[in-house]
């Protein structure tokens, strides 16, 4: 009896919406309407105008998406623009975000809208406390250097 009740239940996935607007509608929204939806910091950035480099990144992402075969992921577009705000047009693209050393590949998902690219590419290696290393103790002085 218990197995029958679980067999009929289907998993329903939560439909994504950004500030009450569905993803399909969000892709059709104009830049001015989208500007009103984002936070005040992002709104200020858009109001001051997108400069040449951010516009170049969006154009490269557009081209990468169009040239990708159907059902395949688009080519990686490398960038140093960590301060670029993710807009709905970028969804589905793969961006190589520079962290000061390497380009970390970030696949843009709908949940990332309104965030900066730099938030998804860490610039530092998190500290691991309590692990012994060189100079951690006096006995480590006698460990031969390889």
Short mmCIF file of N, CA and C in Angstrom, two decimals:
data_model
loop_
_atom_site.label_atom_id
_atom_site.label_comp_id
_atom_site.label_asym_id
_atom_site.label_seq_id
_atom_site.Cartn_x
_atom_site.Cartn_y
_atom_site.Cartn_z
N UNK A 1 0.82 -1.20 0.00
CA UNK A 1 0.00 0.00 0.00
C UNK A 1 0.87 1.26 0.00
N UNK A 2 1.97 1.25 0.77
CA UNK A 2 2.84 2.43 0.86
C UNK A 2 3.56 2.68 -0.46
N UNK A 3 3.96 1.62 -1.15
CA UNK A 3 4.67 1.76 -2.41
C UNK A 3 3.76 2.34 -3.49
N UNK A 4 2.47 2.02 -3.45
CA UNK A 4 1.53 2.54 -4.46
C UNK A 4 1.37 4.05 -4.35
N UNK A 5 1.34 4.56 -3.13
CA UNK A 5 1.12 6.01 -2.96
C UNK A 5 2.33 6.82 -3.42
N UNK A 6 3.55 6.25 -3.28
CA UNK A 6 4.74 6.99 -3.72
C UNK A 6 4.92 6.90 -5.23
N UNK A 7 4.38 5.86 -5.86
CA UNK A 7 4.53 5.69 -7.30
C UNK A 7 3.74 6.74 -8.07
N UNK A 8 2.63 7.19 -7.52
CA UNK A 8 1.77 8.16 -8.21
C UNK A 8 2.28 9.59 -8.08
N UNK A 9 3.06 9.87 -7.06
CA UNK A 9 3.57 11.24 -6.87
C UNK A 9 4.65 11.54 -7.89
N UNK A 10 4.48 12.64 -8.60
CA UNK A 10 5.50 13.07 -9.56
C UNK A 10 6.19 14.28 -8.98
N UNK A 11 7.49 14.37 -9.24
CA UNK A 11 8.24 15.54 -8.74
C UNK A 11 7.89 16.75 -9.59
N UNK A 12 7.49 17.82 -8.93
CA UNK A 12 7.22 19.05 -9.65
C UNK A 12 8.36 20.02 -9.35
N UNK A 13 8.89 20.64 -10.40
CA UNK A 13 10.00 21.55 -10.23
C UNK A 13 9.47 22.97 -10.10
N UNK A 14 10.10 23.72 -9.24
CA UNK A 14 9.69 25.11 -9.03
C UNK A 14 10.03 25.91 -10.27
N UNK A 15 9.07 26.67 -10.76
CA UNK A 15 9.28 27.48 -11.95
C UNK A 15 10.07 28.72 -11.55
N UNK A 16 11.13 29.04 -12.31
CA UNK A 16 11.97 30.17 -11.96
C UNK A 16 11.28 31.48 -12.29
N UNK A 17 11.36 32.41 -11.37
CA UNK A 17 10.89 33.78 -11.64
C UNK A 17 11.83 34.75 -10.95
N UNK A 18 12.11 35.87 -11.61
CA UNK A 18 12.98 36.90 -11.05
C UNK A 18 12.09 38.08 -10.69
N UNK A 19 11.98 38.35 -9.41
CA UNK A 19 11.14 39.44 -8.91
C UNK A 19 9.71 39.36 -9.45
N UNK A 20 9.17 38.13 -9.48
CA UNK A 20 7.79 37.92 -9.91
C UNK A 20 7.59 37.82 -11.40
N UNK A 21 8.65 37.84 -12.20
CA UNK A 21 8.53 37.75 -13.66
C UNK A 21 9.10 36.41 -14.11
N UNK A 22 8.31 35.64 -14.88
CA UNK A 22 8.75 34.33 -15.37
C UNK A 22 9.93 34.48 -16.33
N UNK A 23 10.67 33.39 -16.49
CA UNK A 23 11.87 33.39 -17.32
C UNK A 23 11.56 33.74 -18.78
N UNK A 24 10.46 33.18 -19.32
CA UNK A 24 10.10 33.46 -20.72
C UNK A 24 9.82 34.95 -20.92
N UNK A 25 9.10 35.55 -19.98
CA UNK A 25 8.79 36.98 -20.07
C UNK A 25 10.06 37.80 -19.86
N UNK A 26 10.94 37.32 -19.01
CA UNK A 26 12.17 38.04 -18.69
C UNK A 26 13.08 38.17 -19.91
N UNK A 27 13.08 37.15 -20.76
CA UNK A 27 13.91 37.18 -21.97
C UNK A 27 13.37 38.19 -22.99
N UNK A 28 12.06 38.48 -22.93
CA UNK A 28 11.45 39.43 -23.86
C UNK A 28 11.44 40.87 -23.34
N UNK A 29 11.79 41.04 -22.06
CA UNK A 29 11.73 42.37 -21.43
C UNK A 29 12.81 43.29 -22.02
N UNK A 30 12.47 44.57 -22.19
CA UNK A 30 13.45 45.53 -22.71
C UNK A 30 14.46 45.86 -21.61
N UNK A 31 15.58 46.46 -22.01
CA UNK A 31 16.63 46.76 -21.04
C UNK A 31 16.15 47.79 -20.02
N UNK A 32 15.28 48.72 -20.43
CA UNK A 32 14.77 49.73 -19.48
C UNK A 32 13.87 49.08 -18.43
N UNK A 33 13.03 48.12 -18.86
CA UNK A 33 12.16 47.43 -17.92
C UNK A 33 12.96 46.54 -16.98
N UNK A 34 14.00 45.89 -17.52
CA UNK A 34 14.85 45.05 -16.67
C UNK A 34 15.60 45.90 -15.66
N UNK A 35 16.00 47.11 -16.10
CA UNK A 35 16.73 48.02 -15.23
C UNK A 35 15.91 48.37 -13.99
N UNK A 36 14.59 48.47 -14.15
CA UNK A 36 13.72 48.80 -13.01
C UNK A 36 13.59 47.62 -12.04
N UNK A 37 13.88 46.39 -12.51
CA UNK A 37 13.73 45.21 -11.65
C UNK A 37 14.94 44.96 -10.77
N UNK A 38 16.14 45.35 -11.22
CA UNK A 38 17.36 45.00 -10.49
C UNK A 38 17.55 45.90 -9.27
N UNK A 39 18.57 45.60 -8.49
CA UNK A 39 18.88 46.39 -7.29
C UNK A 39 19.37 47.78 -7.68
N UNK A 40 19.41 48.68 -6.73
CA UNK A 40 19.76 50.07 -7.01
C UNK A 40 21.19 50.22 -7.52
N UNK A 41 22.11 49.39 -7.05
CA UNK A 41 23.50 49.47 -7.50
C UNK A 41 23.58 49.10 -8.99
N UNK A 42 22.90 48.02 -9.37
CA UNK A 42 22.89 47.59 -10.78
C UNK A 42 22.15 48.62 -11.63
N UNK A 43 21.06 49.18 -11.09
CA UNK A 43 20.29 50.20 -11.82
C UNK A 43 21.15 51.41 -12.12
N UNK A 44 21.96 51.82 -11.14
CA UNK A 44 22.86 52.96 -11.32
C UNK A 44 23.87 52.66 -12.43
N UNK A 45 24.41 51.44 -12.43
CA UNK A 45 25.40 51.06 -13.43
C UNK A 45 24.79 51.09 -14.84
N UNK A 46 23.57 50.54 -14.98
CA UNK A 46 22.91 50.55 -16.29
C UNK A 46 22.53 51.95 -16.71
N UNK A 47 22.12 52.78 -15.75
CA UNK A 47 21.71 54.15 -16.07
C UNK A 47 22.88 54.97 -16.59
N UNK A 48 24.08 54.70 -16.08
CA UNK A 48 25.27 55.41 -16.53
C UNK A 48 25.76 54.89 -17.88
N UNK A 49 25.15 53.83 -18.36
CA UNK A 49 25.43 53.33 -19.71
C UNK A 49 26.42 52.18 -19.73
N UNK A 50 26.16 51.21 -20.60
CA UNK A 50 27.10 50.10 -20.79
C UNK A 50 28.20 50.57 -21.74
N UNK A 51 29.42 50.45 -21.30
CA UNK A 51 30.56 50.90 -22.09
C UNK A 51 30.90 49.87 -23.17
N UNK A 52 32.01 50.10 -23.85
CA UNK A 52 32.39 49.28 -24.99
C UNK A 52 32.70 47.84 -24.62
N UNK A 53 33.44 47.64 -23.52
CA UNK A 53 33.85 46.28 -23.15
C UNK A 53 32.68 45.39 -22.75
N UNK A 54 31.77 45.85 -21.87
CA UNK A 54 30.60 45.00 -21.55
C UNK A 54 29.73 44.70 -22.77
N UNK A 55 29.57 45.67 -23.66
CA UNK A 55 28.78 45.44 -24.87
C UNK A 55 29.49 44.42 -25.77
N UNK A 56 30.81 44.50 -25.81
CA UNK A 56 31.59 43.53 -26.60
C UNK A 56 31.42 42.12 -26.06
N UNK A 57 31.38 41.97 -24.73
CA UNK A 57 31.18 40.66 -24.11
C UNK A 57 29.81 40.10 -24.48
N UNK A 58 28.78 40.94 -24.41
CA UNK A 58 27.42 40.48 -24.74
C UNK A 58 27.35 40.06 -26.21
N UNK A 59 28.02 40.81 -27.09
CA UNK A 59 28.02 40.46 -28.52
C UNK A 59 28.73 39.13 -28.75
N UNK A 60 29.87 38.91 -28.06
CA UNK A 60 30.61 37.64 -28.20
C UNK A 60 29.77 36.47 -27.69
N UNK A 61 29.03 36.68 -26.58
CA UNK A 61 28.17 35.62 -26.05
C UNK A 61 27.05 35.30 -27.03
N UNK A 62 26.50 36.34 -27.66
CA UNK A 62 25.45 36.16 -28.67
C UNK A 62 25.95 35.30 -29.82
N UNK A 63 27.15 35.64 -30.32
CA UNK A 63 27.74 34.91 -31.45
C UNK A 63 28.02 33.46 -31.05
N UNK A 64 28.56 33.25 -29.85
CA UNK A 64 28.88 31.90 -29.38
C UNK A 64 27.61 31.05 -29.28
N UNK A 65 26.51 31.65 -28.84
CA UNK A 65 25.24 30.92 -28.74
C UNK A 65 24.70 30.57 -30.12
N UNK A 66 24.81 31.51 -31.07
CA UNK A 66 24.26 31.28 -32.41
C UNK A 66 25.06 30.24 -33.18
N UNK A 67 26.38 30.22 -32.99
CA UNK A 67 27.22 29.27 -33.73
C UNK A 67 27.22 27.88 -33.11
N UNK A 68 26.72 27.74 -31.88
CA UNK A 68 26.70 26.42 -31.22
C UNK A 68 25.67 25.52 -31.90
N UNK A 69 26.03 24.23 -32.11
CA UNK A 69 25.05 23.29 -32.68
C UNK A 69 23.87 23.09 -31.73
N UNK A 70 22.75 22.68 -32.29
CA UNK A 70 21.52 22.48 -31.50
C UNK A 70 21.75 21.42 -30.42
N UNK A 71 21.39 21.72 -29.20
CA UNK A 71 21.54 20.79 -28.09
C UNK A 71 22.91 20.77 -27.47
N UNK A 72 23.86 21.50 -28.01
CA UNK A 72 25.23 21.56 -27.49
C UNK A 72 25.42 22.85 -26.69
N UNK A 73 26.39 22.81 -25.79
CA UNK A 73 26.73 24.03 -25.04
C UNK A 73 27.58 24.94 -25.92
N UNK A 74 27.40 26.26 -25.77
CA UNK A 74 28.20 27.18 -26.60
C UNK A 74 29.66 27.21 -26.18
N UNK A 75 30.49 27.79 -27.04
CA UNK A 75 31.92 27.93 -26.75
C UNK A 75 32.12 28.84 -25.53
N UNK A 76 33.24 28.65 -24.84
CA UNK A 76 33.58 29.49 -23.69
C UNK A 76 34.06 30.85 -24.19
N UNK A 77 33.54 31.91 -23.58
CA UNK A 77 33.99 33.27 -23.90
C UNK A 77 34.76 33.77 -22.67
N UNK A 78 36.06 34.02 -22.84
CA UNK A 78 36.89 34.45 -21.72
C UNK A 78 36.75 35.95 -21.50
N UNK A 79 36.78 36.36 -20.22
CA UNK A 79 36.67 37.79 -19.92
C UNK A 79 37.34 38.12 -18.60
N UNK A 80 37.76 39.36 -18.49
CA UNK A 80 38.28 39.90 -17.24
C UNK A 80 37.22 40.74 -16.54
N UNK A 81 36.06 40.89 -17.15
CA UNK A 81 35.02 41.78 -16.63
C UNK A 81 34.27 41.13 -15.47
N UNK A 82 34.90 41.13 -14.30
CA UNK A 82 34.28 40.56 -13.11
C UNK A 82 33.13 41.43 -12.61
N UNK A 83 33.11 42.71 -13.00
CA UNK A 83 32.07 43.63 -12.52
C UNK A 83 30.87 43.68 -13.45
N UNK A 84 30.80 42.76 -14.42
CA UNK A 84 29.66 42.72 -15.34
C UNK A 84 28.46 42.10 -14.64
N UNK A 85 27.32 42.78 -14.71
CA UNK A 85 26.09 42.27 -14.10
C UNK A 85 25.45 41.29 -15.08
N UNK A 86 25.01 40.15 -14.57
CA UNK A 86 24.42 39.13 -15.42
C UNK A 86 23.00 39.54 -15.81
N UNK A 87 22.75 39.58 -17.11
CA UNK A 87 21.45 39.97 -17.66
C UNK A 87 20.79 38.72 -18.27
N UNK A 88 19.46 38.74 -18.45
CA UNK A 88 18.76 37.55 -18.96
C UNK A 88 19.29 37.03 -20.30
N UNK A 89 19.81 37.90 -21.13
CA UNK A 89 20.32 37.49 -22.44
C UNK A 89 21.51 36.53 -22.32
N UNK A 90 22.22 36.56 -21.21
CA UNK A 90 23.42 35.75 -21.02
C UNK A 90 23.11 34.32 -20.57
N UNK A 91 21.86 34.02 -20.25
CA UNK A 91 21.50 32.70 -19.73
C UNK A 91 21.84 31.61 -20.74
N UNK A 92 22.47 30.55 -20.26
CA UNK A 92 22.84 29.43 -21.11
C UNK A 92 24.25 29.54 -21.66
N UNK A 93 24.87 30.70 -21.54
CA UNK A 93 26.23 30.90 -22.04
C UNK A 93 27.24 30.36 -21.05
N UNK A 94 28.45 30.12 -21.53
CA UNK A 94 29.55 29.72 -20.66
C UNK A 94 30.61 30.80 -20.74
N UNK A 95 30.95 31.37 -19.59
CA UNK A 95 31.89 32.48 -19.52
C UNK A 95 33.11 32.03 -18.73
N UNK A 96 34.30 32.33 -19.24
CA UNK A 96 35.53 32.09 -18.50
C UNK A 96 35.88 33.36 -17.75
N UNK A 97 35.64 33.39 -16.44
CA UNK A 97 35.85 34.59 -15.63
C UNK A 97 37.24 34.53 -15.01
N UNK A 98 38.03 35.57 -15.21
CA UNK A 98 39.41 35.61 -14.73
C UNK A 98 39.41 35.89 -13.23
N UNK A 99 40.22 35.11 -12.49
CA UNK A 99 40.29 35.31 -11.04
C UNK A 99 41.65 35.85 -10.61
N UNK A 100 42.45 36.32 -11.55
CA UNK A 100 43.77 36.83 -11.25
C UNK A 100 44.85 35.85 -11.61
N UNK A 101 44.47 34.60 -11.84
CA UNK A 101 45.45 33.57 -12.18
C UNK A 101 44.96 32.73 -13.37
N UNK A 102 43.73 32.25 -13.29
CA UNK A 102 43.17 31.41 -14.34
C UNK A 102 41.76 31.89 -14.69
N UNK A 103 41.22 31.33 -15.76
CA UNK A 103 39.84 31.61 -16.15
C UNK A 103 38.97 30.47 -15.65
N UNK A 104 38.07 30.77 -14.73
CA UNK A 104 37.14 29.76 -14.22
C UNK A 104 35.90 29.74 -15.09
N UNK A 105 35.53 28.56 -15.57
CA UNK A 105 34.35 28.45 -16.43
C UNK A 105 33.09 28.52 -15.58
N UNK A 106 32.19 29.42 -15.98
CA UNK A 106 30.93 29.62 -15.26
C UNK A 106 29.80 29.47 -16.27
N UNK A 107 28.90 28.53 -16.01
CA UNK A 107 27.72 28.41 -16.86
C UNK A 107 26.63 29.29 -16.26
N UNK A 108 26.13 30.22 -17.06
CA UNK A 108 25.15 31.18 -16.57
C UNK A 108 23.79 30.52 -16.45
N UNK A 109 23.23 30.55 -15.25
CA UNK A 109 21.91 29.97 -14.97
C UNK A 109 20.94 31.10 -14.61
N UNK A 110 19.65 30.85 -14.73
CA UNK A 110 18.67 31.91 -14.43
C UNK A 110 18.78 32.49 -13.02
N UNK A 111 19.21 31.67 -12.06
CA UNK A 111 19.31 32.14 -10.67
C UNK A 111 20.39 33.20 -10.49
N UNK A 112 21.30 33.32 -11.47
CA UNK A 112 22.43 34.26 -11.36
C UNK A 112 22.07 35.67 -11.82
N UNK A 113 20.88 35.87 -12.36
CA UNK A 113 20.50 37.18 -12.90
C UNK A 113 20.63 38.25 -11.81
N UNK A 114 21.23 39.37 -12.17
CA UNK A 114 21.38 40.49 -11.24
C UNK A 114 22.65 40.44 -10.42
N UNK A 115 23.37 39.30 -10.44
CA UNK A 115 24.63 39.18 -9.71
C UNK A 115 25.79 39.56 -10.63
N UNK A 116 26.95 39.75 -10.03
CA UNK A 116 28.16 40.05 -10.80
C UNK A 116 28.83 38.75 -11.22
N UNK A 117 29.53 38.77 -12.36
CA UNK A 117 30.27 37.58 -12.81
C UNK A 117 31.34 37.18 -11.80
N UNK A 118 31.97 38.17 -11.15
CA UNK A 118 33.04 37.91 -10.20
C UNK A 118 32.61 37.12 -8.98
N UNK A 119 31.30 37.11 -8.69
CA UNK A 119 30.82 36.37 -7.53
C UNK A 119 30.95 34.86 -7.72
N UNK A 120 31.11 34.42 -8.97
CA UNK A 120 31.14 32.99 -9.26
C UNK A 120 32.54 32.50 -9.61
N UNK A 121 33.55 33.35 -9.40
CA UNK A 121 34.94 32.97 -9.65
C UNK A 121 35.78 33.51 -8.51
N UNK A 122 36.08 32.65 -7.53
CA UNK A 122 36.79 33.08 -6.33
C UNK A 122 38.23 33.47 -6.65
N UNK A 123 38.69 34.55 -6.03
CA UNK A 123 40.04 35.05 -6.29
C UNK A 123 41.06 34.50 -5.30
N UNK A 124 40.60 33.78 -4.30
CA UNK A 124 41.53 33.26 -3.29
C UNK A 124 41.18 31.82 -2.96
N UNK A 125 42.15 31.12 -2.39
CA UNK A 125 41.93 29.76 -1.95
C UNK A 125 41.53 29.83 -0.48
N UNK A 126 40.40 29.29 -0.10
CA UNK A 126 39.97 29.38 1.30
C UNK A 126 40.99 28.79 2.26
N UNK A 127 41.14 29.43 3.42
CA UNK A 127 42.10 28.99 4.43
C UNK A 127 41.61 27.69 5.05
N UNK A 128 42.52 26.75 5.20
CA UNK A 128 42.20 25.48 5.86
C UNK A 128 42.93 25.46 7.19
N UNK A 129 42.22 25.82 8.23
CA UNK A 129 42.81 25.92 9.57
C UNK A 129 43.09 24.54 10.14
N UNK A 130 44.16 24.46 10.93
CA UNK A 130 44.46 23.22 11.65
C UNK A 130 45.24 22.21 10.85
N UNK A 131 45.59 22.50 9.62
CA UNK A 131 46.39 21.56 8.82
C UNK A 131 47.87 21.90 9.03
N UNK A 132 48.69 20.90 9.33
CA UNK A 132 50.11 21.19 9.50
C UNK A 132 50.76 21.50 8.16
N UNK A 133 51.70 22.39 8.20
CA UNK A 133 52.43 22.76 7.01
C UNK A 133 53.84 23.15 7.39
N UNK A 134 54.57 23.67 6.45
CA UNK A 134 55.94 24.10 6.76
C UNK A 134 55.90 25.24 7.77
N UNK A 135 56.64 25.11 8.83
CA UNK A 135 56.71 26.16 9.84
C UNK A 135 55.58 26.13 10.84
N UNK A 136 54.73 25.10 10.78
CA UNK A 136 53.59 25.03 11.70
C UNK A 136 54.06 24.67 13.11
N UNK A 137 55.05 23.78 13.21
CA UNK A 137 55.57 23.38 14.51
C UNK A 137 57.09 23.37 14.45
N UNK A 138 57.69 23.23 15.61
CA UNK A 138 59.16 23.18 15.66
C UNK A 138 59.68 21.89 15.03
N UNK A 139 58.89 20.81 15.13
CA UNK A 139 59.36 19.54 14.56
C UNK A 139 59.35 19.58 13.04
N UNK A 140 58.53 20.45 12.46
CA UNK A 140 58.48 20.51 11.00
C UNK A 140 59.76 21.13 10.42
N UNK A 141 60.60 21.68 11.31
CA UNK A 141 61.87 22.25 10.88
C UNK A 141 62.81 21.16 10.37
N UNK A 142 62.62 19.93 10.87
CA UNK A 142 63.53 18.83 10.54
C UNK A 142 63.01 17.98 9.39
N UNK A 143 61.86 18.37 8.78
CA UNK A 143 61.36 17.64 7.63
C UNK A 143 62.18 18.07 6.42
N UNK A 144 62.81 17.13 5.73
CA UNK A 144 63.65 17.54 4.58
C UNK A 144 62.80 18.15 3.47
N UNK A 145 63.35 19.18 2.87
CA UNK A 145 62.66 19.79 1.73
C UNK A 145 62.90 18.90 0.53
N UNK A 146 61.84 18.60 -0.19
CA UNK A 146 61.93 17.64 -1.30
C UNK A 146 62.70 18.17 -2.46
#
